[in-house]
PDB file of C-alpha atoms in Angstrom:
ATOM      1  CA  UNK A   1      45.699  77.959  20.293  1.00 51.00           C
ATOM      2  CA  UNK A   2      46.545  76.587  23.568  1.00 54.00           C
ATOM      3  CA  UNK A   3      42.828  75.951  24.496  1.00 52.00           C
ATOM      4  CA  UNK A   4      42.131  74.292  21.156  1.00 46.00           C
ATOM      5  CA  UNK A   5      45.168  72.136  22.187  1.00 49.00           C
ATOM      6  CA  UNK A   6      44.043  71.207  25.039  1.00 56.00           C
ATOM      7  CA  UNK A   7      40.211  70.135  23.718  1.00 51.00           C
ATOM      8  CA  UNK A   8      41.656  67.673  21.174  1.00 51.00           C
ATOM      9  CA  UNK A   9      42.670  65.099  23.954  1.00 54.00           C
ATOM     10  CA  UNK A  10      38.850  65.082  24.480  1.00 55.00           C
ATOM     11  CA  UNK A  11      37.719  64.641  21.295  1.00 52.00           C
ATOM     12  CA  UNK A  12      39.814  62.106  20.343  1.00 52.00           C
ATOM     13  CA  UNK A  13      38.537  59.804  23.535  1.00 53.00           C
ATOM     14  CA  UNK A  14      35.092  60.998  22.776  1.00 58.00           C
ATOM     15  CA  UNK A  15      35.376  59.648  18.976  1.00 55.00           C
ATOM     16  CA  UNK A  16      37.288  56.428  20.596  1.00 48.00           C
ATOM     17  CA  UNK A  17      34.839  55.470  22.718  1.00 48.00           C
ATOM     18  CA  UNK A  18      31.759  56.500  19.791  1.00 55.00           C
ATOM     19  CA  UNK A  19      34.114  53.414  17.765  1.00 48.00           C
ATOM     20  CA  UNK A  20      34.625  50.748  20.559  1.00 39.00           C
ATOM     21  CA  UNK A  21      30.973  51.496  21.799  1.00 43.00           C
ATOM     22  CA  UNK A  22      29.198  50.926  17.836  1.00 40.00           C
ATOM     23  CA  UNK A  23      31.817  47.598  17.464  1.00 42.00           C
ATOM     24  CA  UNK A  24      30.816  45.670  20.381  1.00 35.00           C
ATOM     25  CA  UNK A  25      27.243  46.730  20.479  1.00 36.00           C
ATOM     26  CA  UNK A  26      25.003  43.447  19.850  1.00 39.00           C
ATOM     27  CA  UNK A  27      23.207  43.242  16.511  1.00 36.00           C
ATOM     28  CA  UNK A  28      19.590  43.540  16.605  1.00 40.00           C
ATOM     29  CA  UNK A  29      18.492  39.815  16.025  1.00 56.00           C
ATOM     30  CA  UNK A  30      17.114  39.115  12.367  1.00 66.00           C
ATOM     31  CA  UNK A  31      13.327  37.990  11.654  1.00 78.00           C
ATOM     32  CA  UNK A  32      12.373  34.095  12.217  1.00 85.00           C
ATOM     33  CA  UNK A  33      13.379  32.048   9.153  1.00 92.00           C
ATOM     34  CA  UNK A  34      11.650  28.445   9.109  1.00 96.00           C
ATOM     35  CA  UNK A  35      13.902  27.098   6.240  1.00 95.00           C
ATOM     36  CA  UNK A  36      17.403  28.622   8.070  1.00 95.00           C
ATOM     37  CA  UNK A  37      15.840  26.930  11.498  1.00 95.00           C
ATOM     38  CA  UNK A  38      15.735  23.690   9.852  1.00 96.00           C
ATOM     39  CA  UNK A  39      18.866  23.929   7.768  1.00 95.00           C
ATOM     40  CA  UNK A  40      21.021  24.779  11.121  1.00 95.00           C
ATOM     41  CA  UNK A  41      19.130  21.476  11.910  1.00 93.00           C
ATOM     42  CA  UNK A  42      20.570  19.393   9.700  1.00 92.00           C
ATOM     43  CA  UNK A  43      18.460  16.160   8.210  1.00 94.00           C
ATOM     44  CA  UNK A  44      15.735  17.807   6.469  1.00 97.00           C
ATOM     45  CA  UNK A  45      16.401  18.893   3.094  1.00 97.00           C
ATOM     46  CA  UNK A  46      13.162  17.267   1.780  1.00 96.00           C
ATOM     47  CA  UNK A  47      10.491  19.260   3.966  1.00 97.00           C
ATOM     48  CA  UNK A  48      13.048  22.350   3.259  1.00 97.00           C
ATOM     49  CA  UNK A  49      12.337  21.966  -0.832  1.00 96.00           C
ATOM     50  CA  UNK A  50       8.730  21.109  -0.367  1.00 95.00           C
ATOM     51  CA  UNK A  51       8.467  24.648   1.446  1.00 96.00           C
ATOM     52  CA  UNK A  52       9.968  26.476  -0.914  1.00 95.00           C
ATOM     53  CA  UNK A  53       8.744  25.348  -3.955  1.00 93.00           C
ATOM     54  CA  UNK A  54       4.949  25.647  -2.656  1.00 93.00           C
ATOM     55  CA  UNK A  55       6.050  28.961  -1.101  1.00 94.00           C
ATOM     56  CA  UNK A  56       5.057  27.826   2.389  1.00 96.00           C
ATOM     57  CA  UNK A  57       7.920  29.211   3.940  1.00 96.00           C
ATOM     58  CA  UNK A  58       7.448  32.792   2.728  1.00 95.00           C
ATOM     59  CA  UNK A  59       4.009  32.349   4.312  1.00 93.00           C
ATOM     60  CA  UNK A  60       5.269  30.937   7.519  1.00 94.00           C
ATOM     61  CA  UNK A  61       8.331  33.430   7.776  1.00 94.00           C
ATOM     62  CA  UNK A  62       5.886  36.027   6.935  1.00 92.00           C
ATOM     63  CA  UNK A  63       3.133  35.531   9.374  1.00 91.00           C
ATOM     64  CA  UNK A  64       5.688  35.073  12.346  1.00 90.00           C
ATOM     65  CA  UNK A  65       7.238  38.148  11.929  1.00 87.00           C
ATOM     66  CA  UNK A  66       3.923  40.552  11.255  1.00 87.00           C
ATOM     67  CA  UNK A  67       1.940  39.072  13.612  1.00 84.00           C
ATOM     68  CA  UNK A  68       1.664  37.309  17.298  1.00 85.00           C
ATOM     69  CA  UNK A  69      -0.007  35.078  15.760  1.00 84.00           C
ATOM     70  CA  UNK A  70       2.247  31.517  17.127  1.00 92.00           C
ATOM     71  CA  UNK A  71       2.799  28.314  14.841  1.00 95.00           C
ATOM     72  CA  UNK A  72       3.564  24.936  15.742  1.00 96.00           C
ATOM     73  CA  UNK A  73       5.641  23.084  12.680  1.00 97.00           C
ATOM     74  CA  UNK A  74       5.853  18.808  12.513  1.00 98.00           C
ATOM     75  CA  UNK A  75       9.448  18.686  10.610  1.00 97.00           C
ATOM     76  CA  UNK A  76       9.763  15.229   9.005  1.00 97.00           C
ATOM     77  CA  UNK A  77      13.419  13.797   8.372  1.00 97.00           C
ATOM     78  CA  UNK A  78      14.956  13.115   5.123  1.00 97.00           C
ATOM     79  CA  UNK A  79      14.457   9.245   6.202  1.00 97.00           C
ATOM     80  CA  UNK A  80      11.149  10.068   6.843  1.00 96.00           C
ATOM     81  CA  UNK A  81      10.263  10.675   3.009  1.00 96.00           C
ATOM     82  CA  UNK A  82      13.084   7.836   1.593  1.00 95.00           C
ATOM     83  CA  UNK A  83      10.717   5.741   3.844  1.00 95.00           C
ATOM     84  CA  UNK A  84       7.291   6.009   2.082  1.00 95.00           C
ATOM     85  CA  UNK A  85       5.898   4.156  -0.664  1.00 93.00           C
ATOM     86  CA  UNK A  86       7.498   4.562  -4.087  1.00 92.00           C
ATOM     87  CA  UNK A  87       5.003   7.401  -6.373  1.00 90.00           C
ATOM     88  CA  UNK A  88       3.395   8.297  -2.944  1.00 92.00           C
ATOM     89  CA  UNK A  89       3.989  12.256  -3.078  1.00 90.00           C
ATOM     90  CA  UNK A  90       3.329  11.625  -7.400  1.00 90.00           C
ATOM     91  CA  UNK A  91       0.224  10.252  -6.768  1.00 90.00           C
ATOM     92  CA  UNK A  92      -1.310  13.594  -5.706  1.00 91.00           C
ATOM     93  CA  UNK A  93      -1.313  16.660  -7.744  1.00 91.00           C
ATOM     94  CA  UNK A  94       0.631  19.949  -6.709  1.00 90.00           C
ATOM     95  CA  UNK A  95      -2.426  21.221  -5.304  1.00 92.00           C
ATOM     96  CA  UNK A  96      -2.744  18.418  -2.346  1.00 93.00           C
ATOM     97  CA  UNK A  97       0.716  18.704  -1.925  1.00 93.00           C
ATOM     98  CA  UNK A  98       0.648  22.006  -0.782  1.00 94.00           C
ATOM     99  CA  UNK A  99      -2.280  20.768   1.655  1.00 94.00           C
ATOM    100  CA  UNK A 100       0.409  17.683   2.515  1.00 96.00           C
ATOM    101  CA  UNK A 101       2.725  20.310   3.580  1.00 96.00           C
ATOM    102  CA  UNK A 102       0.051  22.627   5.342  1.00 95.00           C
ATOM    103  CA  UNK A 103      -0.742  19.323   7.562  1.00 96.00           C
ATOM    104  CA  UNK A 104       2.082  19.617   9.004  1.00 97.00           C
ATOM    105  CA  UNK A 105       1.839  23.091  10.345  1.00 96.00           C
ATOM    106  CA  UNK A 106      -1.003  24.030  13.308  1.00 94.00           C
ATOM    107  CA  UNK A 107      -2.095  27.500  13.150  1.00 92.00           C
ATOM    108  CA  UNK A 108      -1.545  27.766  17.074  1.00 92.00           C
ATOM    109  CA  UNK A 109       2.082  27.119  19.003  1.00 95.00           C
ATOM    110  CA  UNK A 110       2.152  24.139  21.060  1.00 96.00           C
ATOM    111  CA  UNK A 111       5.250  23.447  24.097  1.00 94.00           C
ATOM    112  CA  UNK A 112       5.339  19.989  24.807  1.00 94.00           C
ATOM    113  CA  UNK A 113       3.897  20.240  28.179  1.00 92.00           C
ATOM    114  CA  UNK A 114       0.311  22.360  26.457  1.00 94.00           C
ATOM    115  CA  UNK A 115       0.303  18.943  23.985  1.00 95.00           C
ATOM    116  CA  UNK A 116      -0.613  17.464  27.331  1.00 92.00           C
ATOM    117  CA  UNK A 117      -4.337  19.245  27.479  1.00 92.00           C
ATOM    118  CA  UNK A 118      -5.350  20.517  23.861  1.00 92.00           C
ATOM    119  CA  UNK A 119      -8.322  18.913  22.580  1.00 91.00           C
ATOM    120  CA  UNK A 120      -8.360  16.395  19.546  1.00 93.00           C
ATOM    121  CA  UNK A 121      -8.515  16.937  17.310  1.00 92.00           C
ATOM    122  CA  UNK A 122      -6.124  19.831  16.499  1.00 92.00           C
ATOM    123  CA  UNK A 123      -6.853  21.448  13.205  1.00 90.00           C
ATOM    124  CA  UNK A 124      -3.985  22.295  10.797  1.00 92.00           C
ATOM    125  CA  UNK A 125      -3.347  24.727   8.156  1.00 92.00           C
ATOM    126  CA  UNK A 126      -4.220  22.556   5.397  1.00 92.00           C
ATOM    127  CA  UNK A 127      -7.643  22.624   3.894  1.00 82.00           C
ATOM    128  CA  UNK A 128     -10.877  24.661   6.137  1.00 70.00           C
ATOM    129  CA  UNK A 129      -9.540  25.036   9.698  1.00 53.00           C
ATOM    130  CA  UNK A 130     -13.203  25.529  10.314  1.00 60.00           C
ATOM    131  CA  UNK A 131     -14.865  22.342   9.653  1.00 58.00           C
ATOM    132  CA  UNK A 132     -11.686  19.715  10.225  1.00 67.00           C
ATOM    133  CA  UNK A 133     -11.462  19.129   6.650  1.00 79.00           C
ATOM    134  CA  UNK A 134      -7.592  17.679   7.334  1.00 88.00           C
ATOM    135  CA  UNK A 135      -8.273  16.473  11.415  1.00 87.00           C
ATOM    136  CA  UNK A 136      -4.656  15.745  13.935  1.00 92.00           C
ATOM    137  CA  UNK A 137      -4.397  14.038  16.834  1.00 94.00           C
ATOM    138  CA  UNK A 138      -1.789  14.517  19.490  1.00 95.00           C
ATOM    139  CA  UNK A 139      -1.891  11.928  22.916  1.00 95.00           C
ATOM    140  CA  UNK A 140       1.071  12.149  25.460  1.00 94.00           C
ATOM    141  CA  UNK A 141       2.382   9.870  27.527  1.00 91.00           C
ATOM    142  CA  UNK A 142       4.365  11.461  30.030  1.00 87.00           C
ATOM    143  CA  UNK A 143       6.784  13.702  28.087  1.00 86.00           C
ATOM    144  CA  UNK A 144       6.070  11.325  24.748  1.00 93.00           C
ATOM    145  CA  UNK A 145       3.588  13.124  22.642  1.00 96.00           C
ATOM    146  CA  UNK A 146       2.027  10.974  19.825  1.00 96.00           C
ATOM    147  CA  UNK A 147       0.658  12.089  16.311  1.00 96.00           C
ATOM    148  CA  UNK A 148      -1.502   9.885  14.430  1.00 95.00           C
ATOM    149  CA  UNK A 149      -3.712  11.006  11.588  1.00 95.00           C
ATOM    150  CA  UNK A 150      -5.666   8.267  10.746  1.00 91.00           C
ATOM    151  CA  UNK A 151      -3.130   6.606   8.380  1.00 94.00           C
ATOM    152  CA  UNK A 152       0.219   7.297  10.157  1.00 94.00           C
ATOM    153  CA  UNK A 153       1.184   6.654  13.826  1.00 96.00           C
ATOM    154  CA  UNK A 154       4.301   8.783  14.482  1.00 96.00           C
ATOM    155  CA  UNK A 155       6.100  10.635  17.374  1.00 96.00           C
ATOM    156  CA  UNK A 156       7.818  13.770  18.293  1.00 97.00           C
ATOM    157  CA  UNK A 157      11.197  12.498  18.806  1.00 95.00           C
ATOM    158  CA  UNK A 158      13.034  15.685  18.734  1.00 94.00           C
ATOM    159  CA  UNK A 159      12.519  19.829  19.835  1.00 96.00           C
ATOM    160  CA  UNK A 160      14.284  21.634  16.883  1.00 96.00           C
ATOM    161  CA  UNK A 161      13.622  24.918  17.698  1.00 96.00           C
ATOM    162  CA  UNK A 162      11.349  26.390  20.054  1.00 94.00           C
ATOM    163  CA  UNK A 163      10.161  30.584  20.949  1.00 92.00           C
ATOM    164  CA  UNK A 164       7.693  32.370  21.953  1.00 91.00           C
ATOM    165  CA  UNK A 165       6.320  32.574  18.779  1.00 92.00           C
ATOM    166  CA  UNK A 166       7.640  28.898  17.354  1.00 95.00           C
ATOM    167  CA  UNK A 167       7.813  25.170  18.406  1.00 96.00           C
ATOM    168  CA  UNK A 168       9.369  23.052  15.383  1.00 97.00           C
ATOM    169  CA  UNK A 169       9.948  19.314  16.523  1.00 97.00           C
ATOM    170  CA  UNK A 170      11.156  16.429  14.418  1.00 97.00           C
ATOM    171  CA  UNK A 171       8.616  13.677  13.333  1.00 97.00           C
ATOM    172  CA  UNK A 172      10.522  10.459  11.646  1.00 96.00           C
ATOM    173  CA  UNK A 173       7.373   9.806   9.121  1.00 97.00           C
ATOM    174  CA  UNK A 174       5.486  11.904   6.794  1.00 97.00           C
ATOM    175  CA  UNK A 175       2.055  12.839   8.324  1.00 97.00           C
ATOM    176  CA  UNK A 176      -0.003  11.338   5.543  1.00 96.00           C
ATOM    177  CA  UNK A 177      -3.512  12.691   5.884  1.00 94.00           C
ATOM    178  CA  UNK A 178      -7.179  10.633   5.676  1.00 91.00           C
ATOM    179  CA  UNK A 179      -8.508  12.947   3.327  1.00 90.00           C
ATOM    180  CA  UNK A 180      -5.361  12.417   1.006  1.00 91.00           C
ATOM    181  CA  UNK A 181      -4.302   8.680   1.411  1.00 90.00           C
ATOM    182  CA  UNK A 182      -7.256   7.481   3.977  1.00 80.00           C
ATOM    183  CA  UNK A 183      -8.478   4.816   0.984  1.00 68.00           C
ATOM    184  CA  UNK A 184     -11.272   3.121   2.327  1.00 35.00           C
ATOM    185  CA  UNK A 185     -10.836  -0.285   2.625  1.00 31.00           C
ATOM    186  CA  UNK A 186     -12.338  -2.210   0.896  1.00 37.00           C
ATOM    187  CA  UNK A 187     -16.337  -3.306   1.200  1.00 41.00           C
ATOM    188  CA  UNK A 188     -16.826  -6.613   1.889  1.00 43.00           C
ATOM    189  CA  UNK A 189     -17.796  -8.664  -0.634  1.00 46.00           C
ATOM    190  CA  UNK A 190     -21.364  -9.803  -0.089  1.00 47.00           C
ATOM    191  CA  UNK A 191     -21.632 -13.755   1.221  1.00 47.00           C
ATOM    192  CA  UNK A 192     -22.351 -16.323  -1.418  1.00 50.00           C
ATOM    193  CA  UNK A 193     -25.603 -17.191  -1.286  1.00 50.00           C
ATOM    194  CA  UNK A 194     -26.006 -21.568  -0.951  1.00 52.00           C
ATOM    195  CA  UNK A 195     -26.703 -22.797  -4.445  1.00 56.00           C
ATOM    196  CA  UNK A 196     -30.293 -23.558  -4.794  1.00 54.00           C
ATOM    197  CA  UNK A 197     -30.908 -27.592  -3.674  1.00 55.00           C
ATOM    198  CA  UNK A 198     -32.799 -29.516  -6.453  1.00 55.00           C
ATOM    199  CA  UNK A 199     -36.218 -30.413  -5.166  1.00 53.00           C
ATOM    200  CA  UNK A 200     -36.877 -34.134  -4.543  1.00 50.00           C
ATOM    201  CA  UNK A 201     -38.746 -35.584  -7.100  1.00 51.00           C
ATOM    202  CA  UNK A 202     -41.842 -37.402  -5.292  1.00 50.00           C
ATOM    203  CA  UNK A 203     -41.121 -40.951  -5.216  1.00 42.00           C
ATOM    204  CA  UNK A 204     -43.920 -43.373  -4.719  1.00 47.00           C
ATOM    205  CA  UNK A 205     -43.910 -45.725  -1.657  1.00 43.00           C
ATOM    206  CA  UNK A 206     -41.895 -48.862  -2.480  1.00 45.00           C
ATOM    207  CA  UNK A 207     -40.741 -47.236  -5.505  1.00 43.00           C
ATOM    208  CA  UNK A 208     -37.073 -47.742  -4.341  1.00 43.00           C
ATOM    209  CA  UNK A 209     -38.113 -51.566  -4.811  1.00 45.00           C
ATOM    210  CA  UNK A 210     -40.084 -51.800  -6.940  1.00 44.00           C
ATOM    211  CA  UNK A 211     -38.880 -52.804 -10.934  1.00 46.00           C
ATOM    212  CA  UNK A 212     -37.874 -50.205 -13.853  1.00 47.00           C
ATOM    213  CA  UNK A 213     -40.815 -49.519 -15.779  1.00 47.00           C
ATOM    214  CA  UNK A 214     -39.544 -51.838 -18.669  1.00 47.00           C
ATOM    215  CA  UNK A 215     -38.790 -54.676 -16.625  1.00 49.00           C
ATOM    216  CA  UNK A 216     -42.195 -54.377 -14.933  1.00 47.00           C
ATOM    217  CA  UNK A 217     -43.863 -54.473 -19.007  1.00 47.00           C
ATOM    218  CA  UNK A 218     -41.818 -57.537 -19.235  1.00 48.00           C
ATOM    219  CA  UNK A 219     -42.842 -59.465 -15.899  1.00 51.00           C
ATOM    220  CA  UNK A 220     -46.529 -58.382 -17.382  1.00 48.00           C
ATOM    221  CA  UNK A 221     -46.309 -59.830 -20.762  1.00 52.00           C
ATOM    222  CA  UNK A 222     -44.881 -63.363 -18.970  1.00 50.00           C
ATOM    223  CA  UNK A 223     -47.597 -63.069 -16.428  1.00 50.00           C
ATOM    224  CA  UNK A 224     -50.423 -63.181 -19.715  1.00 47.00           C
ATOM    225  CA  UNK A 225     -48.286 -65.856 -21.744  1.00 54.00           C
ATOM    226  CA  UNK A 226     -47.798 -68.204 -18.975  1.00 49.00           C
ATOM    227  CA  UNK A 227     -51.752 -68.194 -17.865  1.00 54.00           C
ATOM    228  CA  UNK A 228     -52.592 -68.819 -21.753  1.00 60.00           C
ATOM    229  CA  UNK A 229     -50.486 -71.722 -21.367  1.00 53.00           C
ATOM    230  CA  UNK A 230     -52.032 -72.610 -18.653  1.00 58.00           C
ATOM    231  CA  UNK A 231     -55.564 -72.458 -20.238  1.00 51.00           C
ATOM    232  CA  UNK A 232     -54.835 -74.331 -23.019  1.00 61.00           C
ATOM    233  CA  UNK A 233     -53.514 -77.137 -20.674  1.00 56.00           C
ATOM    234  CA  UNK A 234     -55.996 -77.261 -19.139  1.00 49.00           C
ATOM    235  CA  UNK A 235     -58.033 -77.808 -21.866  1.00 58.00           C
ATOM    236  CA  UNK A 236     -55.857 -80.632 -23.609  1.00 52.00           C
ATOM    237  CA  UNK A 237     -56.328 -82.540 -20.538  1.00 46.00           C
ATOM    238  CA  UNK A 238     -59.574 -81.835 -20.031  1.00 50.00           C
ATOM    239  CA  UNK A 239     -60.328 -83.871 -24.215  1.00 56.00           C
ATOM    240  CA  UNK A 240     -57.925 -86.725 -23.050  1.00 48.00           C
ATOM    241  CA  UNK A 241     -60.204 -87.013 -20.381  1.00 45.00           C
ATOM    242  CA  UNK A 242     -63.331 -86.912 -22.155  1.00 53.00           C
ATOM    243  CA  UNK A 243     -61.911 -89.514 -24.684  1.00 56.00           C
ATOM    244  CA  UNK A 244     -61.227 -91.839 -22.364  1.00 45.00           C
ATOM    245  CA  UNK A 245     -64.353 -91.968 -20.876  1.00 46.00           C
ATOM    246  CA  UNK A 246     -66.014 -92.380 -24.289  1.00 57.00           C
ATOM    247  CA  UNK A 247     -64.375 -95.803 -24.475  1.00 52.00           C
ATOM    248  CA  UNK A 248     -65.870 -97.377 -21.870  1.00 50.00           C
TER     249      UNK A 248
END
């Protein structure tokens, strides 16, 4: 009895230290969420639905956390998407607005300073990552990195989050795609051709001066009257003549 008394003084600081030990122990850290990263965020309740309901974010959260595989995400802000057109996200079907959302996600992860000497263009998850279907270009200018894609001119004005496995930064418009909303502008409309000039009718020399076909019947018809007259006066003086030389 007297040994057993004196081991329970050791097993009760054995158990007490078993207790303190498991409650200050850290917790293992949980698997990368994309939605929870951008919720702690703050601003971007939009992108956050869009990813859900296409099912994006399962993808995303999925292929962080089974594979090394890095991702680089362009977050656009709530004002972002209360700035576009009205019917712009309606006038696409579900289909190219899962490729919408896939544009904003590059299948490598990008720091800032790396934006500095990647190649344009950078290909995104949206459409055939082989053949550029849904191109991205990223320019820096010191620590300013600009995104255009052929429609919008943007930049990252914000890290959100950023690990070895994820860089999310904050864009404040919706990276609108050339295959998507890249209408082409219009064609020019082909330059009127000068209407056709009447050909001048040939006009005989003088013929500026000269009389009105009517008028020049006219001067004709006087012409033959007045040398009848003529004649025929002629004549008449021509018998007064003759008579008065019969008299003598």
């Amino acid at each position: 009895m007297t040994k057993l008394f004196n081991f329970l003084p050791f097993l009760f600081l054995n158990i007490f230290i078993q207790t303190i030990s498991a409650q200050v122990a850290p917790a293992p850290a949980g698997p990368t969420n994309i939605t929870q990263v951008l919720e702690k965020a703050g601003q971007f309740t939009t992108f956050i639905k869009l990813l859900k309901a296409s099912q994006i974010a399962d993808r995303i959260n999925s292929q962080l956390n089974n594979s090394n595989q890095g991702l680089t995400v362009f977050a656009p802000t709530d004002n972002a998407f209360s700035s576009l057109k009205a019917g712009t996200l309606n006038s696409i079907n579900s289909q190219d607005q899962m490729q919408l959302i896939q544009f904003h996600i590059l299948p490598t992860l990008y720091t800032i300073s790396q934006f500095q000497t990647a190649s344009n263009p950078l290909h995104t998850q949206a459409g055939n990552s082989d053949d550029g279907e849904y191109p991205l270009n990223v320019t820096t200018s010191g620590n300013q990195v600009n995104v255009t894609t052929g429609v919008v001119d943007t930049t990252v004005s914000n890290t959100i989050y950023s690990d070895n496995q994820l860089a999310v930064y904050q864009v404040d418009k919706v990276l609108l795609p050339m295959k998507l909303f890249g209408a082409m502008a219009p064609a020019a409309s082909p330059a009127e051709a000068p209407a056709p000039t009447k050909p001048e009718k040939n006009v005989r020399a003088g013929a500026a001066d000269s009389p009105s076909g009517s008028d020049t019947s006219a001067d004709a018809s006087s012409a033959v009257s007045l040398k009848r007259h003529m004649v025929e006066g002629v004549t008449f003086v021509v018998a007064v003549v003759a008579m008065v030389v019969s008299c003598f």
